[in-house]
mmCIF file of N, CA and C in Angstrom:
data_model
loop_
_atom_site.group_PDB
_atom_site.id
_atom_site.type_symbol
_atom_site.label_atom_id
_atom_site.label_comp_id
_atom_site.label_asym_id
_atom_site.label_seq_id
_atom_site.Cartn_x
_atom_site.Cartn_y
_atom_site.Cartn_z
ATOM 1 N N MET A 1 -63.373 7.992 259.286
ATOM 2 C CA MET A 1 -63.110 9.294 258.729
ATOM 3 C C MET A 1 -63.876 9.532 257.447
ATOM 4 N N ALA A 2 -64.425 10.712 257.370
ATOM 5 C CA ALA A 2 -65.227 11.059 256.162
ATOM 6 C C ALA A 2 -64.315 11.223 254.949
ATOM 7 N N GLY A 3 -63.137 11.736 255.126
ATOM 8 C CA GLY A 3 -62.208 11.907 253.984
ATOM 9 C C GLY A 3 -61.816 10.619 253.324
ATOM 10 N N ASP A 4 -61.664 9.557 254.133
ATOM 11 C CA ASP A 4 -61.280 8.267 253.578
ATOM 12 C C ASP A 4 -62.431 7.707 252.750
ATOM 13 N N ASP A 5 -63.678 7.882 253.162
ATOM 14 C CA ASP A 5 -64.831 7.413 252.387
ATOM 15 C C ASP A 5 -64.878 8.125 251.031
ATOM 16 N N ASP A 6 -64.650 9.426 251.012
ATOM 17 C CA ASP A 6 -64.620 10.200 249.754
ATOM 18 C C ASP A 6 -63.504 9.688 248.866
ATOM 19 N N THR A 7 -62.342 9.412 249.391
ATOM 20 C CA THR A 7 -61.190 8.923 248.602
ATOM 21 C C THR A 7 -61.523 7.544 248.040
ATOM 22 N N ASP A 8 -62.138 6.681 248.889
ATOM 23 C CA ASP A 8 -62.508 5.352 248.399
ATOM 24 C C ASP A 8 -63.571 5.442 247.289
ATOM 25 N N ASP A 9 -64.543 6.314 247.451
ATOM 26 C CA ASP A 9 -65.573 6.473 246.443
ATOM 27 C C ASP A 9 -64.975 6.981 245.113
ATOM 28 N N TRP A 10 -64.050 7.898 245.270
ATOM 29 C CA TRP A 10 -63.411 8.494 244.038
ATOM 30 C C TRP A 10 -62.580 7.435 243.405
ATOM 31 N N ALA A 11 -61.818 6.596 244.134
ATOM 32 C CA ALA A 11 -60.990 5.583 243.565
ATOM 33 C C ALA A 11 -61.857 4.523 242.886
ATOM 34 N N ASP A 12 -63.010 4.134 243.506
ATOM 35 C CA ASP A 12 -63.890 3.175 242.918
ATOM 36 C C ASP A 12 -64.456 3.720 241.596
ATOM 37 N N ALA A 13 -64.848 4.970 241.582
ATOM 38 C CA ALA A 13 -65.383 5.566 240.365
ATOM 39 C C ALA A 13 -64.331 5.583 239.264
ATOM 40 N N MET A 14 -63.102 5.899 239.593
ATOM 41 C CA MET A 14 -62.041 5.915 238.607
ATOM 42 C C MET A 14 -61.778 4.530 238.065
ATOM 43 N N ASN A 15 -61.773 3.525 238.945
ATOM 44 C CA ASN A 15 -61.525 2.117 238.535
ATOM 45 C C ASN A 15 -62.680 1.658 237.564
ATOM 46 N N GLU A 16 -63.927 2.018 237.929
ATOM 47 C CA GLU A 16 -65.047 1.669 237.077
ATOM 48 C C GLU A 16 -64.966 2.318 235.716
ATOM 49 N N GLN A 17 -64.547 3.574 235.708
ATOM 50 C CA GLN A 17 -64.391 4.314 234.410
ATOM 51 C C GLN A 17 -63.297 3.706 233.574
ATOM 52 N N ALA A 18 -62.188 3.369 234.192
ATOM 53 C CA ALA A 18 -61.062 2.727 233.454
ATOM 54 C C ALA A 18 -61.506 1.414 232.900
ATOM 55 N N ALA A 19 -62.240 0.608 233.671
ATOM 56 C CA ALA A 19 -62.666 -0.728 233.222
ATOM 57 C C ALA A 19 -63.654 -0.544 232.027
ATOM 58 N N ALA A 20 -64.554 0.447 232.149
ATOM 59 C CA ALA A 20 -65.538 0.670 231.044
ATOM 60 C C ALA A 20 -64.820 1.130 229.783
ATOM 61 N N GLU A 21 -63.803 1.980 229.891
ATOM 62 C CA GLU A 21 -63.079 2.404 228.718
ATOM 63 C C GLU A 21 -62.317 1.256 228.081
ATOM 64 N N ALA A 22 -61.718 0.423 228.885
ATOM 65 C CA ALA A 22 -60.977 -0.771 228.389
ATOM 66 C C ALA A 22 -61.914 -1.675 227.655
ATOM 67 N N GLN A 23 -63.113 -1.885 228.253
ATOM 68 C CA GLN A 23 -64.125 -2.768 227.670
ATOM 69 C C GLN A 23 -64.599 -2.211 226.280
ATOM 70 N N ALA A 24 -64.831 -0.902 226.264
ATOM 71 C CA ALA A 24 -65.294 -0.255 225.031
ATOM 72 C C ALA A 24 -64.235 -0.374 223.938
ATOM 73 N N GLN A 25 -62.968 -0.168 224.290
ATOM 74 C CA GLN A 25 -61.933 -0.244 223.260
ATOM 75 C C GLN A 25 -61.785 -1.657 222.756
ATOM 76 N N ALA A 26 -61.820 -2.662 223.658
ATOM 77 C CA ALA A 26 -61.768 -4.039 223.246
ATOM 78 C C ALA A 26 -62.961 -4.393 222.333
ATOM 79 N N ALA A 27 -64.111 -3.943 222.653
ATOM 80 C CA ALA A 27 -65.310 -4.201 221.844
ATOM 81 C C ALA A 27 -65.198 -3.575 220.457
ATOM 82 N N SER A 28 -64.702 -2.300 220.377
ATOM 83 C CA SER A 28 -64.563 -1.689 219.076
ATOM 84 C C SER A 28 -63.506 -2.362 218.232
ATOM 85 N N MET A 29 -62.399 -2.828 218.825
ATOM 86 C CA MET A 29 -61.392 -3.557 218.056
ATOM 87 C C MET A 29 -61.947 -4.870 217.542
ATOM 88 N N GLU A 30 -62.733 -5.572 218.400
ATOM 89 C CA GLU A 30 -63.346 -6.827 217.977
ATOM 90 C C GLU A 30 -64.323 -6.615 216.837
ATOM 91 N N SER A 31 -65.148 -5.580 216.930
ATOM 92 C CA SER A 31 -66.091 -5.310 215.854
ATOM 93 C C SER A 31 -65.439 -5.023 214.523
ATOM 94 N N LEU A 32 -64.267 -4.316 214.565
ATOM 95 C CA LEU A 32 -63.583 -4.064 213.335
ATOM 96 C C LEU A 32 -63.004 -5.362 212.764
ATOM 97 N N LYS A 33 -62.478 -6.233 213.580
ATOM 98 C CA LYS A 33 -61.935 -7.515 213.130
ATOM 99 C C LYS A 33 -63.028 -8.415 212.540
ATOM 100 N N GLU A 34 -64.163 -8.410 213.227
ATOM 101 C CA GLU A 34 -65.285 -9.277 212.786
ATOM 102 C C GLU A 34 -65.910 -8.815 211.486
ATOM 103 N N GLU A 35 -65.794 -7.549 211.168
ATOM 104 C CA GLU A 35 -66.428 -7.040 209.971
ATOM 105 C C GLU A 35 -65.624 -7.313 208.693
ATOM 106 N N GLY A 36 -64.449 -7.831 208.800
ATOM 107 C CA GLY A 36 -63.735 -8.210 207.611
ATOM 108 C C GLY A 36 -62.373 -7.563 207.480
ATOM 109 N N GLU A 37 -61.648 -7.958 206.472
ATOM 110 C CA GLU A 37 -60.264 -7.545 206.228
ATOM 111 C C GLU A 37 -60.172 -6.103 205.722
ATOM 112 N N GLY A 38 -61.051 -5.735 204.781
ATOM 113 C CA GLY A 38 -60.895 -4.447 204.130
ATOM 114 C C GLY A 38 -61.742 -3.327 204.698
ATOM 115 N N LEU A 39 -61.334 -2.127 204.442
ATOM 116 C CA LEU A 39 -62.145 -0.977 204.931
ATOM 117 C C LEU A 39 -63.484 -0.929 204.305
ATOM 118 N N LYS A 40 -63.632 -1.478 203.084
ATOM 119 C CA LYS A 40 -64.939 -1.463 202.404
ATOM 120 C C LYS A 40 -65.977 -2.261 203.184
ATOM 121 N N ASP A 41 -65.523 -3.196 204.037
ATOM 122 C CA ASP A 41 -66.437 -3.995 204.809
ATOM 123 C C ASP A 41 -66.902 -3.320 206.105
ATOM 124 N N VAL A 42 -66.192 -2.248 206.518
ATOM 125 C CA VAL A 42 -66.462 -1.599 207.773
ATOM 126 C C VAL A 42 -67.552 -0.530 207.549
ATOM 127 N N ASP A 43 -68.519 -0.429 208.435
ATOM 128 C CA ASP A 43 -69.575 0.557 208.360
ATOM 129 C C ASP A 43 -68.968 1.973 208.346
ATOM 130 N N THR A 44 -69.242 2.728 207.300
ATOM 131 C CA THR A 44 -68.600 4.054 207.127
ATOM 132 C C THR A 44 -69.002 5.011 208.239
ATOM 133 N N ASP A 45 -70.214 4.789 208.857
ATOM 134 C CA ASP A 45 -70.597 5.684 209.998
ATOM 135 C C ASP A 45 -69.595 5.586 211.099
ATOM 136 N N LYS A 46 -69.068 4.352 211.349
ATOM 137 C CA LYS A 46 -68.120 4.161 212.419
ATOM 138 C C LYS A 46 -66.787 4.814 212.066
ATOM 139 N N LEU A 47 -66.415 4.828 210.833
ATOM 140 C CA LEU A 47 -65.140 5.426 210.415
ATOM 141 C C LEU A 47 -65.180 6.934 210.286
ATOM 142 N N ASP A 48 -66.341 7.486 210.003
ATOM 143 C CA ASP A 48 -66.437 8.961 209.791
ATOM 144 C C ASP A 48 -65.894 9.777 210.946
ATOM 145 N N VAL A 49 -65.968 9.219 212.152
ATOM 146 C CA VAL A 49 -65.461 9.922 213.311
ATOM 147 C C VAL A 49 -63.957 10.126 213.256
ATOM 148 N N ILE A 50 -63.238 9.162 212.686
ATOM 149 C CA ILE A 50 -61.781 9.251 212.718
ATOM 150 C C ILE A 50 -61.098 9.579 211.420
ATOM 151 N N LEU A 51 -61.837 9.615 210.305
ATOM 152 C CA LEU A 51 -61.229 9.770 208.989
ATOM 153 C C LEU A 51 -60.475 11.080 208.780
ATOM 154 N N ASP A 52 -60.850 12.114 209.489
ATOM 155 C CA ASP A 52 -60.170 13.430 209.301
ATOM 156 C C ASP A 52 -59.120 13.706 210.351
ATOM 157 N N ILE A 53 -58.814 12.737 211.196
ATOM 158 C CA ILE A 53 -57.727 12.907 212.183
ATOM 159 C C ILE A 53 -56.385 12.848 211.467
ATOM 160 N N PRO A 54 -55.539 13.858 211.587
ATOM 161 C CA PRO A 54 -54.251 13.829 210.911
ATOM 162 C C PRO A 54 -53.281 12.853 211.617
ATOM 163 N N VAL A 55 -52.529 12.132 210.835
ATOM 164 C CA VAL A 55 -51.489 11.242 211.337
ATOM 165 C C VAL A 55 -50.164 11.616 210.738
ATOM 166 N N SER A 56 -49.087 11.257 211.355
ATOM 167 C CA SER A 56 -47.754 11.550 210.883
ATOM 168 C C SER A 56 -47.234 10.378 210.060
ATOM 169 N N LEU A 57 -46.973 10.599 208.761
ATOM 170 C CA LEU A 57 -46.470 9.556 207.854
ATOM 171 C C LEU A 57 -44.988 9.833 207.602
ATOM 172 N N SER A 58 -44.133 8.806 207.830
ATOM 173 C CA SER A 58 -42.719 9.004 207.592
ATOM 174 C C SER A 58 -42.144 7.747 206.945
ATOM 175 N N MET A 59 -41.015 7.932 206.268
ATOM 176 C CA MET A 59 -40.312 6.818 205.642
ATOM 177 C C MET A 59 -38.977 6.632 206.357
ATOM 178 N N GLU A 60 -38.648 5.414 206.709
ATOM 179 C CA GLU A 60 -37.415 5.146 207.394
ATOM 180 C C GLU A 60 -36.437 4.420 206.482
ATOM 181 N N VAL A 61 -35.302 5.069 206.235
ATOM 182 C CA VAL A 61 -34.267 4.524 205.378
ATOM 183 C C VAL A 61 -33.517 3.447 206.135
ATOM 184 N N GLY A 62 -33.242 3.688 207.421
ATOM 185 C CA GLY A 62 -32.490 2.779 208.216
ATOM 186 C C GLY A 62 -32.210 3.356 209.581
ATOM 187 N N ARG A 63 -31.562 2.593 210.413
ATOM 188 C CA ARG A 63 -31.261 3.034 211.801
ATOM 189 C C ARG A 63 -29.782 2.661 212.083
ATOM 190 N N THR A 64 -29.284 3.321 213.123
ATOM 191 C CA THR A 64 -27.978 2.972 213.659
ATOM 192 C C THR A 64 -27.886 3.504 215.065
ATOM 193 N N GLN A 65 -26.956 2.984 215.804
ATOM 194 C CA GLN A 65 -26.650 3.506 217.154
ATOM 195 C C GLN A 65 -25.231 3.951 217.152
ATOM 196 N N ILE A 66 -25.003 5.164 217.667
ATOM 197 C CA ILE A 66 -23.609 5.640 217.820
ATOM 198 C C ILE A 66 -23.468 6.287 219.185
ATOM 199 N N PRO A 67 -22.285 6.333 219.711
ATOM 200 C CA PRO A 67 -22.098 6.923 221.026
ATOM 201 C C PRO A 67 -22.207 8.478 220.867
ATOM 202 N N ILE A 68 -22.488 9.109 221.949
ATOM 203 C CA ILE A 68 -22.648 10.586 221.935
ATOM 204 C C ILE A 68 -21.380 11.231 221.454
ATOM 205 N N ARG A 69 -20.181 10.701 221.799
ATOM 206 C CA ARG A 69 -18.906 11.258 221.349
ATOM 207 C C ARG A 69 -18.883 11.350 219.812
ATOM 208 N N SER A 70 -19.336 10.293 219.127
ATOM 209 C CA SER A 70 -19.357 10.315 217.667
ATOM 210 C C SER A 70 -20.409 11.268 217.099
ATOM 211 N N LEU A 71 -21.550 11.310 217.812
ATOM 212 C CA LEU A 71 -22.616 12.261 217.408
ATOM 213 C C LEU A 71 -22.092 13.687 217.481
ATOM 214 N N LEU A 72 -21.353 14.030 218.483
ATOM 215 C CA LEU A 72 -20.853 15.399 218.611
ATOM 216 C C LEU A 72 -19.772 15.699 217.589
ATOM 217 N N GLN A 73 -19.114 14.697 217.034
ATOM 218 C CA GLN A 73 -18.056 14.915 216.041
ATOM 219 C C GLN A 73 -18.615 14.960 214.618
ATOM 220 N N LEU A 74 -19.891 14.732 214.408
ATOM 221 C CA LEU A 74 -20.457 14.846 213.063
ATOM 222 C C LEU A 74 -20.374 16.278 212.534
ATOM 223 N N THR A 75 -19.960 16.390 211.269
ATOM 224 C CA THR A 75 -19.862 17.704 210.632
ATOM 225 C C THR A 75 -20.477 17.577 209.211
ATOM 226 N N GLN A 76 -20.620 18.677 208.553
ATOM 227 C CA GLN A 76 -21.109 18.635 207.176
ATOM 228 C C GLN A 76 -20.234 17.701 206.344
ATOM 229 N N GLY A 77 -20.821 16.768 205.635
ATOM 230 C CA GLY A 77 -20.056 15.851 204.838
ATOM 231 C C GLY A 77 -19.771 14.509 205.524
ATOM 232 N N SER A 78 -20.086 14.395 206.804
ATOM 233 C CA SER A 78 -19.900 13.147 207.522
ATOM 234 C C SER A 78 -20.843 12.089 206.951
ATOM 235 N N VAL A 79 -20.474 10.860 206.965
ATOM 236 C CA VAL A 79 -21.288 9.714 206.496
ATOM 237 C C VAL A 79 -21.593 8.844 207.705
ATOM 238 N N VAL A 80 -22.852 8.548 207.847
ATOM 239 C CA VAL A 80 -23.323 7.639 208.944
ATOM 240 C C VAL A 80 -23.837 6.361 208.301
ATOM 241 N N GLU A 81 -23.231 5.239 208.663
ATOM 242 C CA GLU A 81 -23.641 3.953 208.084
ATOM 243 C C GLU A 81 -24.901 3.476 208.771
ATOM 244 N N LEU A 82 -25.866 3.039 207.986
ATOM 245 C CA LEU A 82 -27.120 2.528 208.498
ATOM 246 C C LEU A 82 -27.174 1.037 208.458
ATOM 247 N N ASP A 83 -28.219 0.425 209.060
ATOM 248 C CA ASP A 83 -28.319 -1.018 209.124
ATOM 249 C C ASP A 83 -28.992 -1.655 207.928
ATOM 250 N N ARG A 84 -29.207 -0.894 206.846
ATOM 251 C CA ARG A 84 -29.841 -1.419 205.641
ATOM 252 C C ARG A 84 -28.872 -1.482 204.504
ATOM 253 N N LEU A 85 -29.104 -2.425 203.603
ATOM 254 C CA LEU A 85 -28.338 -2.524 202.381
ATOM 255 C C LEU A 85 -28.901 -1.603 201.329
ATOM 256 N N ALA A 86 -28.067 -1.126 200.439
ATOM 257 C CA ALA A 86 -28.555 -0.256 199.354
ATOM 258 C C ALA A 86 -29.578 -1.069 198.529
ATOM 259 N N GLY A 87 -30.643 -0.447 198.192
ATOM 260 C CA GLY A 87 -31.690 -1.078 197.354
ATOM 261 C C GLY A 87 -32.774 -1.758 198.190
ATOM 262 N N GLU A 88 -32.569 -1.939 199.466
ATOM 263 C CA GLU A 88 -33.617 -2.546 200.309
ATOM 264 C C GLU A 88 -34.814 -1.575 200.416
ATOM 265 N N PRO A 89 -36.004 -2.139 200.562
ATOM 266 C CA PRO A 89 -37.202 -1.249 200.635
ATOM 267 C C PRO A 89 -37.155 -0.439 201.928
ATOM 268 N N LEU A 90 -37.793 0.750 201.900
ATOM 269 C CA LEU A 90 -37.916 1.611 203.044
ATOM 270 C C LEU A 90 -39.113 1.166 203.869
ATOM 271 N N ASP A 91 -39.122 1.478 205.137
ATOM 272 C CA ASP A 91 -40.315 1.226 206.020
ATOM 273 C C ASP A 91 -41.185 2.473 205.923
ATOM 274 N N VAL A 92 -42.451 2.286 205.706
ATOM 275 C CA VAL A 92 -43.413 3.414 205.753
ATOM 276 C C VAL A 92 -44.104 3.308 207.129
ATOM 277 N N MET A 93 -43.935 4.419 207.905
ATOM 278 C CA MET A 93 -44.406 4.417 209.279
ATOM 279 C C MET A 93 -45.544 5.443 209.449
ATOM 280 N N VAL A 94 -46.557 5.094 210.211
ATOM 281 C CA VAL A 94 -47.652 5.971 210.561
ATOM 282 C C VAL A 94 -47.638 6.069 212.076
ATOM 283 N N ASN A 95 -47.342 7.242 212.584
ATOM 284 C CA ASN A 95 -47.234 7.507 214.033
ATOM 285 C C ASN A 95 -46.341 6.483 214.676
ATOM 286 N N GLY A 96 -45.274 6.133 214.008
ATOM 287 C CA GLY A 96 -44.224 5.244 214.562
ATOM 288 C C GLY A 96 -44.501 3.777 214.384
ATOM 289 N N THR A 97 -45.585 3.412 213.733
ATOM 290 C CA THR A 97 -45.889 1.993 213.450
ATOM 291 C C THR A 97 -45.763 1.692 212.007
ATOM 292 N N MET A 98 -45.017 0.661 211.682
ATOM 293 C CA MET A 98 -44.796 0.297 210.272
ATOM 294 C C MET A 98 -46.095 -0.245 209.653
ATOM 295 N N ILE A 99 -46.460 0.272 208.496
ATOM 296 C CA ILE A 99 -47.676 -0.222 207.819
ATOM 297 C C ILE A 99 -47.359 -0.704 206.401
ATOM 298 N N ALA A 100 -46.146 -0.377 205.894
ATOM 299 C CA ALA A 100 -45.843 -0.786 204.489
ATOM 300 C C ALA A 100 -44.384 -0.694 204.269
ATOM 301 N N HIS A 101 -43.982 -1.262 203.105
ATOM 302 C CA HIS A 101 -42.620 -1.081 202.545
ATOM 303 C C HIS A 101 -42.746 -0.383 201.225
ATOM 304 N N GLY A 102 -41.708 0.333 200.797
ATOM 305 C CA GLY A 102 -41.748 1.037 199.545
ATOM 306 C C GLY A 102 -40.401 1.379 199.021
ATOM 307 N N GLU A 103 -40.364 1.980 197.841
ATOM 308 C CA GLU A 103 -39.152 2.379 197.189
ATOM 309 C C GLU A 103 -39.234 3.843 196.798
ATOM 310 N N VAL A 104 -38.081 4.533 196.802
ATOM 311 C CA VAL A 104 -38.050 5.978 196.569
ATOM 312 C C VAL A 104 -38.227 6.191 195.048
ATOM 313 N N VAL A 105 -39.068 7.170 194.717
ATOM 314 C CA VAL A 105 -39.276 7.614 193.349
ATOM 315 C C VAL A 105 -39.192 9.150 193.320
ATOM 316 N N VAL A 106 -39.014 9.740 192.129
ATOM 317 C CA VAL A 106 -39.023 11.161 191.963
ATOM 318 C C VAL A 106 -40.258 11.558 191.175
ATOM 319 N N VAL A 107 -41.058 12.472 191.733
ATOM 320 C CA VAL A 107 -42.291 12.937 191.105
ATOM 321 C C VAL A 107 -42.236 14.449 191.059
ATOM 322 N N ASN A 108 -42.218 15.015 189.821
ATOM 323 C CA ASN A 108 -42.140 16.467 189.651
ATOM 324 C C ASN A 108 -41.001 17.119 190.445
ATOM 325 N N GLU A 109 -39.848 16.510 190.366
ATOM 326 C CA GLU A 109 -38.666 16.994 191.054
ATOM 327 C C GLU A 109 -38.716 16.948 192.559
ATOM 328 N N LYS A 110 -39.657 16.169 193.111
ATOM 329 C CA LYS A 110 -39.794 15.911 194.529
ATOM 330 C C LYS A 110 -39.673 14.436 194.806
ATOM 331 N N TYR A 111 -39.188 14.075 196.000
ATOM 332 C CA TYR A 111 -39.102 12.685 196.363
ATOM 333 C C TYR A 111 -40.528 12.185 196.713
ATOM 334 N N GLY A 112 -40.762 10.918 196.365
ATOM 335 C CA GLY A 112 -41.990 10.253 196.711
ATOM 336 C C GLY A 112 -41.658 8.828 197.073
ATOM 337 N N ILE A 113 -42.656 8.051 197.387
ATOM 338 C CA ILE A 113 -42.471 6.627 197.652
ATOM 339 C C ILE A 113 -43.526 5.800 196.977
ATOM 340 N N ARG A 114 -43.112 4.731 196.297
ATOM 341 C CA ARG A 114 -44.030 3.808 195.707
ATOM 342 C C ARG A 114 -44.175 2.654 196.650
ATOM 343 N N LEU A 115 -45.382 2.367 197.096
ATOM 344 C CA LEU A 115 -45.619 1.292 198.062
ATOM 345 C C LEU A 115 -45.507 -0.044 197.338
ATOM 346 N N THR A 116 -44.704 -0.902 197.919
ATOM 347 C CA THR A 116 -44.473 -2.225 197.281
ATOM 348 C C THR A 116 -45.163 -3.332 198.074
ATOM 349 N N ASP A 117 -45.395 -3.159 199.374
ATOM 350 C CA ASP A 117 -45.944 -4.178 200.243
ATOM 351 C C ASP A 117 -46.668 -3.437 201.363
ATOM 352 N N VAL A 118 -48.016 -3.569 201.374
ATOM 353 C CA VAL A 118 -48.830 -2.882 202.361
ATOM 354 C C VAL A 118 -49.491 -3.964 203.271
ATOM 355 N N MET A 119 -49.398 -3.706 204.597
ATOM 356 C CA MET A 119 -50.043 -4.622 205.527
ATOM 357 C C MET A 119 -51.560 -4.545 205.389
ATOM 358 N N SER A 120 -52.248 -5.660 205.598
ATOM 359 C CA SER A 120 -53.689 -5.657 205.533
ATOM 360 C C SER A 120 -54.270 -4.859 206.720
ATOM 361 N N PRO A 121 -55.500 -4.342 206.603
ATOM 362 C CA PRO A 121 -56.092 -3.646 207.683
ATOM 363 C C PRO A 121 -56.120 -4.461 208.997
ATOM 364 N N ALA A 122 -56.386 -5.771 208.880
ATOM 365 C CA ALA A 122 -56.402 -6.588 210.051
ATOM 366 C C ALA A 122 -55.051 -6.640 210.716
ATOM 367 N N GLU A 123 -53.971 -6.716 209.959
ATOM 368 C CA GLU A 123 -52.626 -6.722 210.543
ATOM 369 C C GLU A 123 -52.346 -5.330 211.217
ATOM 370 N N ARG A 124 -52.776 -4.296 210.584
ATOM 371 C CA ARG A 124 -52.589 -2.948 211.204
ATOM 372 C C ARG A 124 -53.324 -2.782 212.484
ATOM 373 N N ILE A 125 -54.568 -3.336 212.566
ATOM 374 C CA ILE A 125 -55.367 -3.306 213.795
ATOM 375 C C ILE A 125 -54.658 -4.141 214.875
ATOM 376 N N GLN A 126 -54.140 -5.263 214.488
ATOM 377 C CA GLN A 126 -53.447 -6.123 215.415
ATOM 378 C C GLN A 126 -52.230 -5.422 216.051
ATOM 379 N N LYS A 127 -51.475 -4.632 215.237
ATOM 380 C CA LYS A 127 -50.308 -3.895 215.761
ATOM 381 C C LYS A 127 -50.693 -2.794 216.720
ATOM 382 N N LEU A 128 -51.947 -2.322 216.615
ATOM 383 C CA LEU A 128 -52.407 -1.258 217.579
ATOM 384 C C LEU A 128 -52.573 -1.776 219.001
ATOM 385 N N LYS A 129 -52.748 -3.049 219.180
ATOM 386 C CA LYS A 129 -52.983 -3.607 220.505
ATOM 387 C C LYS A 129 -51.782 -3.492 221.390
#
């Protein structure tokens, strides 16, 4: 059947494309690791492509799990206990991946965060895998 040959050709082409993309991603990750720990060691031409991409930065105070029944009973003034102790550092997350720890500060009457422990670029790249 001619239709089966077209489907097989299409599937082969898709598999080749997926393999090429995986190989390219692995090669780019390896080249970043080989070039050193800091961003100053990475060729800026390679980074220019991604430097203006916006990412979501958030701070996580803590987490908890509650049943839906309790969630529906929350009202103004309710207190939800989290899994962190008071005074523990917050997690700084970029697109859901932790990259640092920090503490809350007030800057010009707005909340901010002072980074106390930042993962190295190599550790951040490792977490992307």
